[in-house]
Amino acid sequence: MTADPSVKDQKLKPGTVKRIASYAGPYQKWLILFLITVVIDAVLVVASPLLIKRLIDDGVVPGNSQLVT
């Protein structure tokens, strides 16, 4: 799929971002909660493989059953 050339180089009109932000104003608490949730999810997505790596490298390979259980 390619970008439509008539839209590709268009710029936002002045005030567009401010207008959209004013529509989102009543939902500010929910938007902040959503952004915090996204950040926490990103941290967990990165942390899971690192924890599994440590479990395998330090527990399974050397035979350290205390770390595995």
PDB file of N, CA and C in Angstrom:
ATOM      1  N   MET A   1       0.843  -1.161   0.000  1.00  0.00           N
ATOM      2  CA  MET A   1       0.000   0.000   0.000  1.00  0.00           C
ATOM      3  C   MET A   1       0.897   1.235   0.000  1.00  0.00           C
ATOM      4  N   THR A   2       0.606   2.164  -0.866  1.00  0.00           N
ATOM      5  CA  THR A   2       1.408   3.382  -0.956  1.00  0.00           C
ATOM      6  C   THR A   2       0.603   4.576  -0.461  1.00  0.00           C
ATOM      7  N   ALA A   3       1.313   5.609  -0.050  1.00  0.00           N
ATOM      8  CA  ALA A   3       0.663   6.818   0.445  1.00  0.00           C
ATOM      9  C   ALA A   3       0.077   7.610  -0.716  1.00  0.00           C
ATOM     10  N   ASP A   4      -1.061   8.211  -0.464  1.00  0.00           N
ATOM     11  CA  ASP A   4      -1.709   9.054  -1.458  1.00  0.00           C
ATOM     12  C   ASP A   4      -0.890  10.337  -1.614  1.00  0.00           C
ATOM     13  N   PRO A   5      -0.376  10.626  -2.821  1.00  0.00           N
ATOM     14  CA  PRO A   5       0.482  11.800  -2.998  1.00  0.00           C
ATOM     15  C   PRO A   5      -0.220  13.116  -2.664  1.00  0.00           C
ATOM     16  N   SER A   6      -1.547  13.180  -2.805  1.00  0.00           N
ATOM     17  CA  SER A   6      -2.242  14.431  -2.517  1.00  0.00           C
ATOM     18  C   SER A   6      -2.297  14.716  -1.014  1.00  0.00           C
ATOM     19  N   VAL A   7      -2.117  13.695  -0.194  1.00  0.00           N
ATOM     20  CA  VAL A   7      -2.188  13.860   1.256  1.00  0.00           C
ATOM     21  C   VAL A   7      -0.807  13.824   1.884  1.00  0.00           C
ATOM     22  N   LYS A   8       0.132  13.228   1.193  1.00  0.00           N
ATOM     23  CA  LYS A   8       1.454  12.969   1.751  1.00  0.00           C
ATOM     24  C   LYS A   8       2.156  14.230   2.242  1.00  0.00           C
ATOM     25  N   ASP A   9       2.075  15.312   1.509  1.00  0.00           N
ATOM     26  CA  ASP A   9       2.816  16.525   1.849  1.00  0.00           C
ATOM     27  C   ASP A   9       1.952  17.597   2.516  1.00  0.00           C
ATOM     28  N   GLN A  10       0.741  17.245   2.941  1.00  0.00           N
ATOM     29  CA  GLN A  10      -0.120  18.234   3.587  1.00  0.00           C
ATOM     30  C   GLN A  10       0.334  18.502   5.013  1.00  0.00           C
ATOM     31  N   LYS A  11       0.192  19.729   5.433  1.00  0.00           N
ATOM     32  CA  LYS A  11       0.520  20.139   6.798  1.00  0.00           C
ATOM     33  C   LYS A  11      -0.786  20.359   7.559  1.00  0.00           C
ATOM     34  N   LEU A  12      -0.723  20.223   8.881  1.00  0.00           N
ATOM     35  CA  LEU A  12      -1.890  20.509   9.711  1.00  0.00           C
ATOM     36  C   LEU A  12      -2.148  22.008   9.738  1.00  0.00           C
ATOM     37  N   LYS A  13      -3.420  22.360   9.743  1.00  0.00           N
ATOM     38  CA  LYS A  13      -3.774  23.768   9.848  1.00  0.00           C
ATOM     39  C   LYS A  13      -3.485  24.244  11.266  1.00  0.00           C
ATOM     40  N   PRO A  14      -3.132  25.518  11.419  1.00  0.00           N
ATOM     41  CA  PRO A  14      -2.884  26.045  12.772  1.00  0.00           C
ATOM     42  C   PRO A  14      -4.138  25.881  13.640  1.00  0.00           C
ATOM     43  N   GLY A  15      -3.936  25.437  14.851  1.00  0.00           N
ATOM     44  CA  GLY A  15      -5.052  25.273  15.778  1.00  0.00           C
ATOM     45  C   GLY A  15      -5.667  23.890  15.786  1.00  0.00           C
ATOM     46  N   THR A  16      -5.269  23.016  14.857  1.00  0.00           N
ATOM     47  CA  THR A  16      -5.861  21.679  14.802  1.00  0.00           C
ATOM     48  C   THR A  16      -5.533  20.874  16.050  1.00  0.00           C
ATOM     49  N   VAL A  17      -4.286  20.897  16.462  1.00  0.00           N
ATOM     50  CA  VAL A  17      -3.882  20.138  17.649  1.00  0.00           C
ATOM     51  C   VAL A  17      -4.580  20.694  18.884  1.00  0.00           C
ATOM     52  N   LYS A  18      -4.681  22.013  18.975  1.00  0.00           N
ATOM     53  CA  LYS A  18      -5.351  22.633  20.120  1.00  0.00           C
ATOM     54  C   LYS A  18      -6.833  22.241  20.149  1.00  0.00           C
ATOM     55  N   ARG A  19      -7.471  22.203  18.996  1.00  0.00           N
ATOM     56  CA  ARG A  19      -8.881  21.830  18.926  1.00  0.00           C
ATOM     57  C   ARG A  19      -9.084  20.376  19.346  1.00  0.00           C
ATOM     58  N   ILE A  20      -8.213  19.484  18.879  1.00  0.00           N
ATOM     59  CA  ILE A  20      -8.316  18.073  19.254  1.00  0.00           C
ATOM     60  C   ILE A  20      -8.067  17.909  20.750  1.00  0.00           C
ATOM     61  N   ALA A  21      -7.105  18.648  21.288  1.00  0.00           N
ATOM     62  CA  ALA A  21      -6.822  18.583  22.724  1.00  0.00           C
ATOM     63  C   ALA A  21      -8.019  19.070  23.534  1.00  0.00           C
ATOM     64  N   SER A  22      -8.736  20.053  23.029  1.00  0.00           N
ATOM     65  CA  SER A  22      -9.913  20.532  23.763  1.00  0.00           C
ATOM     66  C   SER A  22     -11.015  19.478  23.779  1.00  0.00           C
ATOM     67  N   TYR A  23     -11.127  18.682  22.723  1.00  0.00           N
ATOM     68  CA  TYR A  23     -12.109  17.589  22.714  1.00  0.00           C
ATOM     69  C   TYR A  23     -11.714  16.498  23.703  1.00  0.00           C
ATOM     70  N   ALA A  24     -10.422  16.284  23.878  1.00  0.00           N
ATOM     71  CA  ALA A  24      -9.933  15.232  24.769  1.00  0.00           C
ATOM     72  C   ALA A  24      -9.905  15.685  26.226  1.00  0.00           C
ATOM     73  N   GLY A  25     -10.091  16.963  26.488  1.00  0.00           N
ATOM     74  CA  GLY A  25     -10.023  17.512  27.839  1.00  0.00           C
ATOM     75  C   GLY A  25     -10.847  16.776  28.878  1.00  0.00           C
ATOM     76  N   PRO A  26     -12.123  16.489  28.613  1.00  0.00           N
ATOM     77  CA  PRO A  26     -12.930  15.790  29.620  1.00  0.00           C
ATOM     78  C   PRO A  26     -12.430  14.375  29.928  1.00  0.00           C
ATOM     79  N   TYR A  27     -11.632  13.831  29.053  1.00  0.00           N
ATOM     80  CA  TYR A  27     -11.140  12.458  29.226  1.00  0.00           C
ATOM     81  C   TYR A  27      -9.677  12.428  29.666  1.00  0.00           C
ATOM     82  N   GLN A  28      -9.188  13.539  30.211  1.00  0.00           N
ATOM     83  CA  GLN A  28      -7.774  13.663  30.558  1.00  0.00           C
ATOM     84  C   GLN A  28      -7.334  12.587  31.548  1.00  0.00           C
ATOM     85  N   LYS A  29      -8.142  12.316  32.571  1.00  0.00           N
ATOM     86  CA  LYS A  29      -7.770  11.294  33.560  1.00  0.00           C
ATOM     87  C   LYS A  29      -7.642   9.927  32.902  1.00  0.00           C
ATOM     88  N   TRP A  30      -8.583   9.614  32.010  1.00  0.00           N
ATOM     89  CA  TRP A  30      -8.547   8.309  31.337  1.00  0.00           C
ATOM     90  C   TRP A  30      -7.353   8.208  30.391  1.00  0.00           C
ATOM     91  N   LEU A  31      -7.020   9.299  29.725  1.00  0.00           N
ATOM     92  CA  LEU A  31      -5.871   9.294  28.820  1.00  0.00           C
ATOM     93  C   LEU A  31      -4.564   9.109  29.588  1.00  0.00           C
ATOM     94  N   ILE A  32      -4.448   9.765  30.735  1.00  0.00           N
ATOM     95  CA  ILE A  32      -3.245   9.600  31.557  1.00  0.00           C
ATOM     96  C   ILE A  32      -3.152   8.173  32.065  1.00  0.00           C
ATOM     97  N   LEU A  33      -4.281   7.617  32.529  1.00  0.00           N
ATOM     98  CA  LEU A  33      -4.297   6.227  32.987  1.00  0.00           C
ATOM     99  C   LEU A  33      -3.916   5.278  31.854  1.00  0.00           C
ATOM    100  N   PHE A  34      -4.413   5.554  30.657  1.00  0.00           N
ATOM    101  CA  PHE A  34      -4.081   4.732  29.494  1.00  0.00           C
ATOM    102  C   PHE A  34      -2.584   4.789  29.190  1.00  0.00           C
ATOM    103  N   LEU A  35      -2.002   5.978  29.210  1.00  0.00           N
ATOM    104  CA  LEU A  35      -0.573   6.116  28.924  1.00  0.00           C
ATOM    105  C   LEU A  35       0.278   5.418  29.980  1.00  0.00           C
ATOM    106  N   ILE A  36      -0.116   5.518  31.245  1.00  0.00           N
ATOM    107  CA  ILE A  36       0.607   4.817  32.308  1.00  0.00           C
ATOM    108  C   ILE A  36       0.520   3.314  32.094  1.00  0.00           C
ATOM    109  N   THR A  37      -0.665   2.832  31.718  1.00  0.00           N
ATOM    110  CA  THR A  37      -0.847   1.401  31.457  1.00  0.00           C
ATOM    111  C   THR A  37       0.017   0.939  30.291  1.00  0.00           C
ATOM    112  N   VAL A  38       0.113   1.736  29.253  1.00  0.00           N
ATOM    113  CA  VAL A  38       0.942   1.386  28.097  1.00  0.00           C
ATOM    114  C   VAL A  38       2.413   1.302  28.497  1.00  0.00           C
ATOM    115  N   VAL A  39       2.872   2.229  29.322  1.00  0.00           N
ATOM    116  CA  VAL A  39       4.271   2.208  29.769  1.00  0.00           C
ATOM    117  C   VAL A  39       4.538   0.972  30.623  1.00  0.00           C
ATOM    118  N   ILE A  40       3.623   0.652  31.541  1.00  0.00           N
ATOM    119  CA  ILE A  40       3.790  -0.547  32.379  1.00  0.00           C
ATOM    120  C   ILE A  40       3.820  -1.796  31.513  1.00  0.00           C
ATOM    121  N   ASP A  41       2.937  -1.862  30.525  1.00  0.00           N
ATOM    122  CA  ASP A  41       2.913  -3.015  29.622  1.00  0.00           C
ATOM    123  C   ASP A  41       4.228  -3.140  28.856  1.00  0.00           C
ATOM    124  N   ALA A  42       4.766  -2.023  28.396  1.00  0.00           N
ATOM    125  CA  ALA A  42       6.036  -2.062  27.662  1.00  0.00           C
ATOM    126  C   ALA A  42       7.167  -2.569  28.548  1.00  0.00           C
ATOM    127  N   VAL A  43       7.176  -2.150  29.808  1.00  0.00           N
ATOM    128  CA  VAL A  43       8.205  -2.624  30.742  1.00  0.00           C
ATOM    129  C   VAL A  43       8.067  -4.126  30.963  1.00  0.00           C
ATOM    130  N   LEU A  44       6.841  -4.599  31.126  1.00  0.00           N
ATOM    131  CA  LEU A  44       6.625  -6.034  31.345  1.00  0.00           C
ATOM    132  C   LEU A  44       6.993  -6.859  30.114  1.00  0.00           C
ATOM    133  N   VAL A  45       6.726  -6.328  28.938  1.00  0.00           N
ATOM    134  CA  VAL A  45       7.079  -7.043  27.708  1.00  0.00           C
ATOM    135  C   VAL A  45       8.591  -7.203  27.607  1.00  0.00           C
ATOM    136  N   VAL A  46       9.340  -6.192  28.019  1.00  0.00           N
ATOM    137  CA  VAL A  46      10.801  -6.264  27.979  1.00  0.00           C
ATOM    138  C   VAL A  46      11.332  -7.140  29.109  1.00  0.00           C
ATOM    139  N   ALA A  47      10.706  -7.082  30.282  1.00  0.00           N
ATOM    140  CA  ALA A  47      11.212  -7.797  31.454  1.00  0.00           C
ATOM    141  C   ALA A  47      11.022  -9.306  31.349  1.00  0.00           C
ATOM    142  N   SER A  48       9.957  -9.769  30.738  1.00  0.00           N
ATOM    143  CA  SER A  48       9.677 -11.209  30.682  1.00  0.00           C
ATOM    144  C   SER A  48      10.807 -12.014  30.040  1.00  0.00           C
ATOM    145  N   PRO A  49      11.270 -11.667  28.852  1.00  0.00           N
ATOM    146  CA  PRO A  49      12.372 -12.438  28.273  1.00  0.00           C
ATOM    147  C   PRO A  49      13.656 -12.357  29.097  1.00  0.00           C
ATOM    148  N   LEU A  50      13.897 -11.223  29.741  1.00  0.00           N
ATOM    149  CA  LEU A  50      15.096 -11.095  30.567  1.00  0.00           C
ATOM    150  C   LEU A  50      15.025 -12.015  31.786  1.00  0.00           C
ATOM    151  N   LEU A  51      13.847 -12.126  32.387  1.00  0.00           N
ATOM    152  CA  LEU A  51      13.681 -13.034  33.523  1.00  0.00           C
ATOM    153  C   LEU A  51      13.836 -14.490  33.093  1.00  0.00           C
ATOM    154  N   ILE A  52      13.277 -14.834  31.954  1.00  0.00           N
ATOM    155  CA  ILE A  52      13.406 -16.209  31.448  1.00  0.00           C
ATOM    156  C   ILE A  52      14.860 -16.506  31.104  1.00  0.00           C
ATOM    157  N   LYS A  53      15.575 -15.527  30.538  1.00  0.00           N
ATOM    158  CA  LYS A  53      17.002 -15.706  30.237  1.00  0.00           C
ATOM    159  C   LYS A  53      17.780 -16.004  31.507  1.00  0.00           C
ATOM    160  N   ARG A  54      17.521 -15.233  32.558  1.00  0.00           N
ATOM    161  CA  ARG A  54      18.230 -15.457  33.827  1.00  0.00           C
ATOM    162  C   ARG A  54      17.890 -16.833  34.389  1.00  0.00           C
ATOM    163  N   LEU A  55      16.636 -17.225  34.309  1.00  0.00           N
ATOM    164  CA  LEU A  55      16.217 -18.529  34.809  1.00  0.00           C
ATOM    165  C   LEU A  55      16.950 -19.646  34.078  1.00  0.00           C
ATOM    166  N   ILE A  56      17.055 -19.531  32.768  1.00  0.00           N
ATOM    167  CA  ILE A  56      17.723 -20.577  31.987  1.00  0.00           C
ATOM    168  C   ILE A  56      19.236 -20.539  32.208  1.00  0.00           C
ATOM    169  N   ASP A  57      19.839 -19.351  32.112  1.00  0.00           N
ATOM    170  CA  ASP A  57      21.300 -19.239  32.229  1.00  0.00           C
ATOM    171  C   ASP A  57      21.815 -19.578  33.627  1.00  0.00           C
ATOM    172  N   ASP A  58      21.111 -19.136  34.655  1.00  0.00           N
ATOM    173  CA  ASP A  58      21.600 -19.329  36.019  1.00  0.00           C
ATOM    174  C   ASP A  58      20.969 -20.521  36.730  1.00  0.00           C
ATOM    175  N   GLY A  59      19.874 -21.037  36.199  1.00  0.00           N
ATOM    176  CA  GLY A  59      19.191 -22.125  36.885  1.00  0.00           C
ATOM    177  C   GLY A  59      19.217 -23.442  36.157  1.00  0.00           C
ATOM    178  N   VAL A  60      18.752 -23.464  34.937  1.00  0.00           N
ATOM    179  CA  VAL A  60      18.617 -24.720  34.198  1.00  0.00           C
ATOM    180  C   VAL A  60      19.973 -25.241  33.744  1.00  0.00           C
ATOM    181  N   VAL A  61      20.777 -24.396  33.099  1.00  0.00           N
ATOM    182  CA  VAL A  61      22.054 -24.845  32.535  1.00  0.00           C
ATOM    183  C   VAL A  61      23.004 -25.373  33.613  1.00  0.00           C
ATOM    184  N   PRO A  62      23.240 -24.654  34.726  1.00  0.00           N
ATOM    185  CA  PRO A  62      24.143 -25.205  35.737  1.00  0.00           C
ATOM    186  C   PRO A  62      23.482 -26.238  36.650  1.00  0.00           C
ATOM    187  N   GLY A  63      22.191 -26.447  36.521  1.00  0.00           N
ATOM    188  CA  GLY A  63      21.499 -27.429  37.347  1.00  0.00           C
ATOM    189  C   GLY A  63      21.116 -26.907  38.720  1.00  0.00           C
ATOM    190  N   ASN A  64      20.922 -25.614  38.861  1.00  0.00           N
ATOM    191  CA  ASN A  64      20.531 -24.999  40.127  1.00  0.00           C
ATOM    192  C   ASN A  64      19.014 -25.115  40.285  1.00  0.00           C
ATOM    193  N   SER A  65      18.565 -26.194  40.907  1.00  0.00           N
ATOM    194  CA  SER A  65      17.131 -26.445  41.017  1.00  0.00           C
ATOM    195  C   SER A  65      16.447 -25.483  41.987  1.00  0.00           C
ATOM    196  N   GLN A  66      17.180 -24.896  42.922  1.00  0.00           N
ATOM    197  CA  GLN A  66      16.567 -23.936  43.847  1.00  0.00           C
ATOM    198  C   GLN A  66      16.138 -22.666  43.120  1.00  0.00           C
ATOM    199  N   LEU A  67      16.899 -22.242  42.147  1.00  0.00           N
ATOM    200  CA  LEU A  67      16.532 -21.053  41.389  1.00  0.00           C
ATOM    201  C   LEU A  67      15.334 -21.335  40.486  1.00  0.00           C
ATOM    202  N   VAL A  68      15.262 -22.546  39.964  1.00  0.00           N
ATOM    203  CA  VAL A  68      14.184 -22.897  39.042  1.00  0.00           C
ATOM    204  C   VAL A  68      12.863 -23.025  39.787  1.00  0.00           C
ATOM    205  N   THR A  69      12.905 -23.556  40.999  1.00  0.00           N
ATOM    206  CA  THR A  69      11.652 -23.736  41.745  1.00  0.00           C
ATOM    207  C   THR A  69      11.403 -22.586  42.592  1.00  0.00           C
TER     208      THR A  69
END
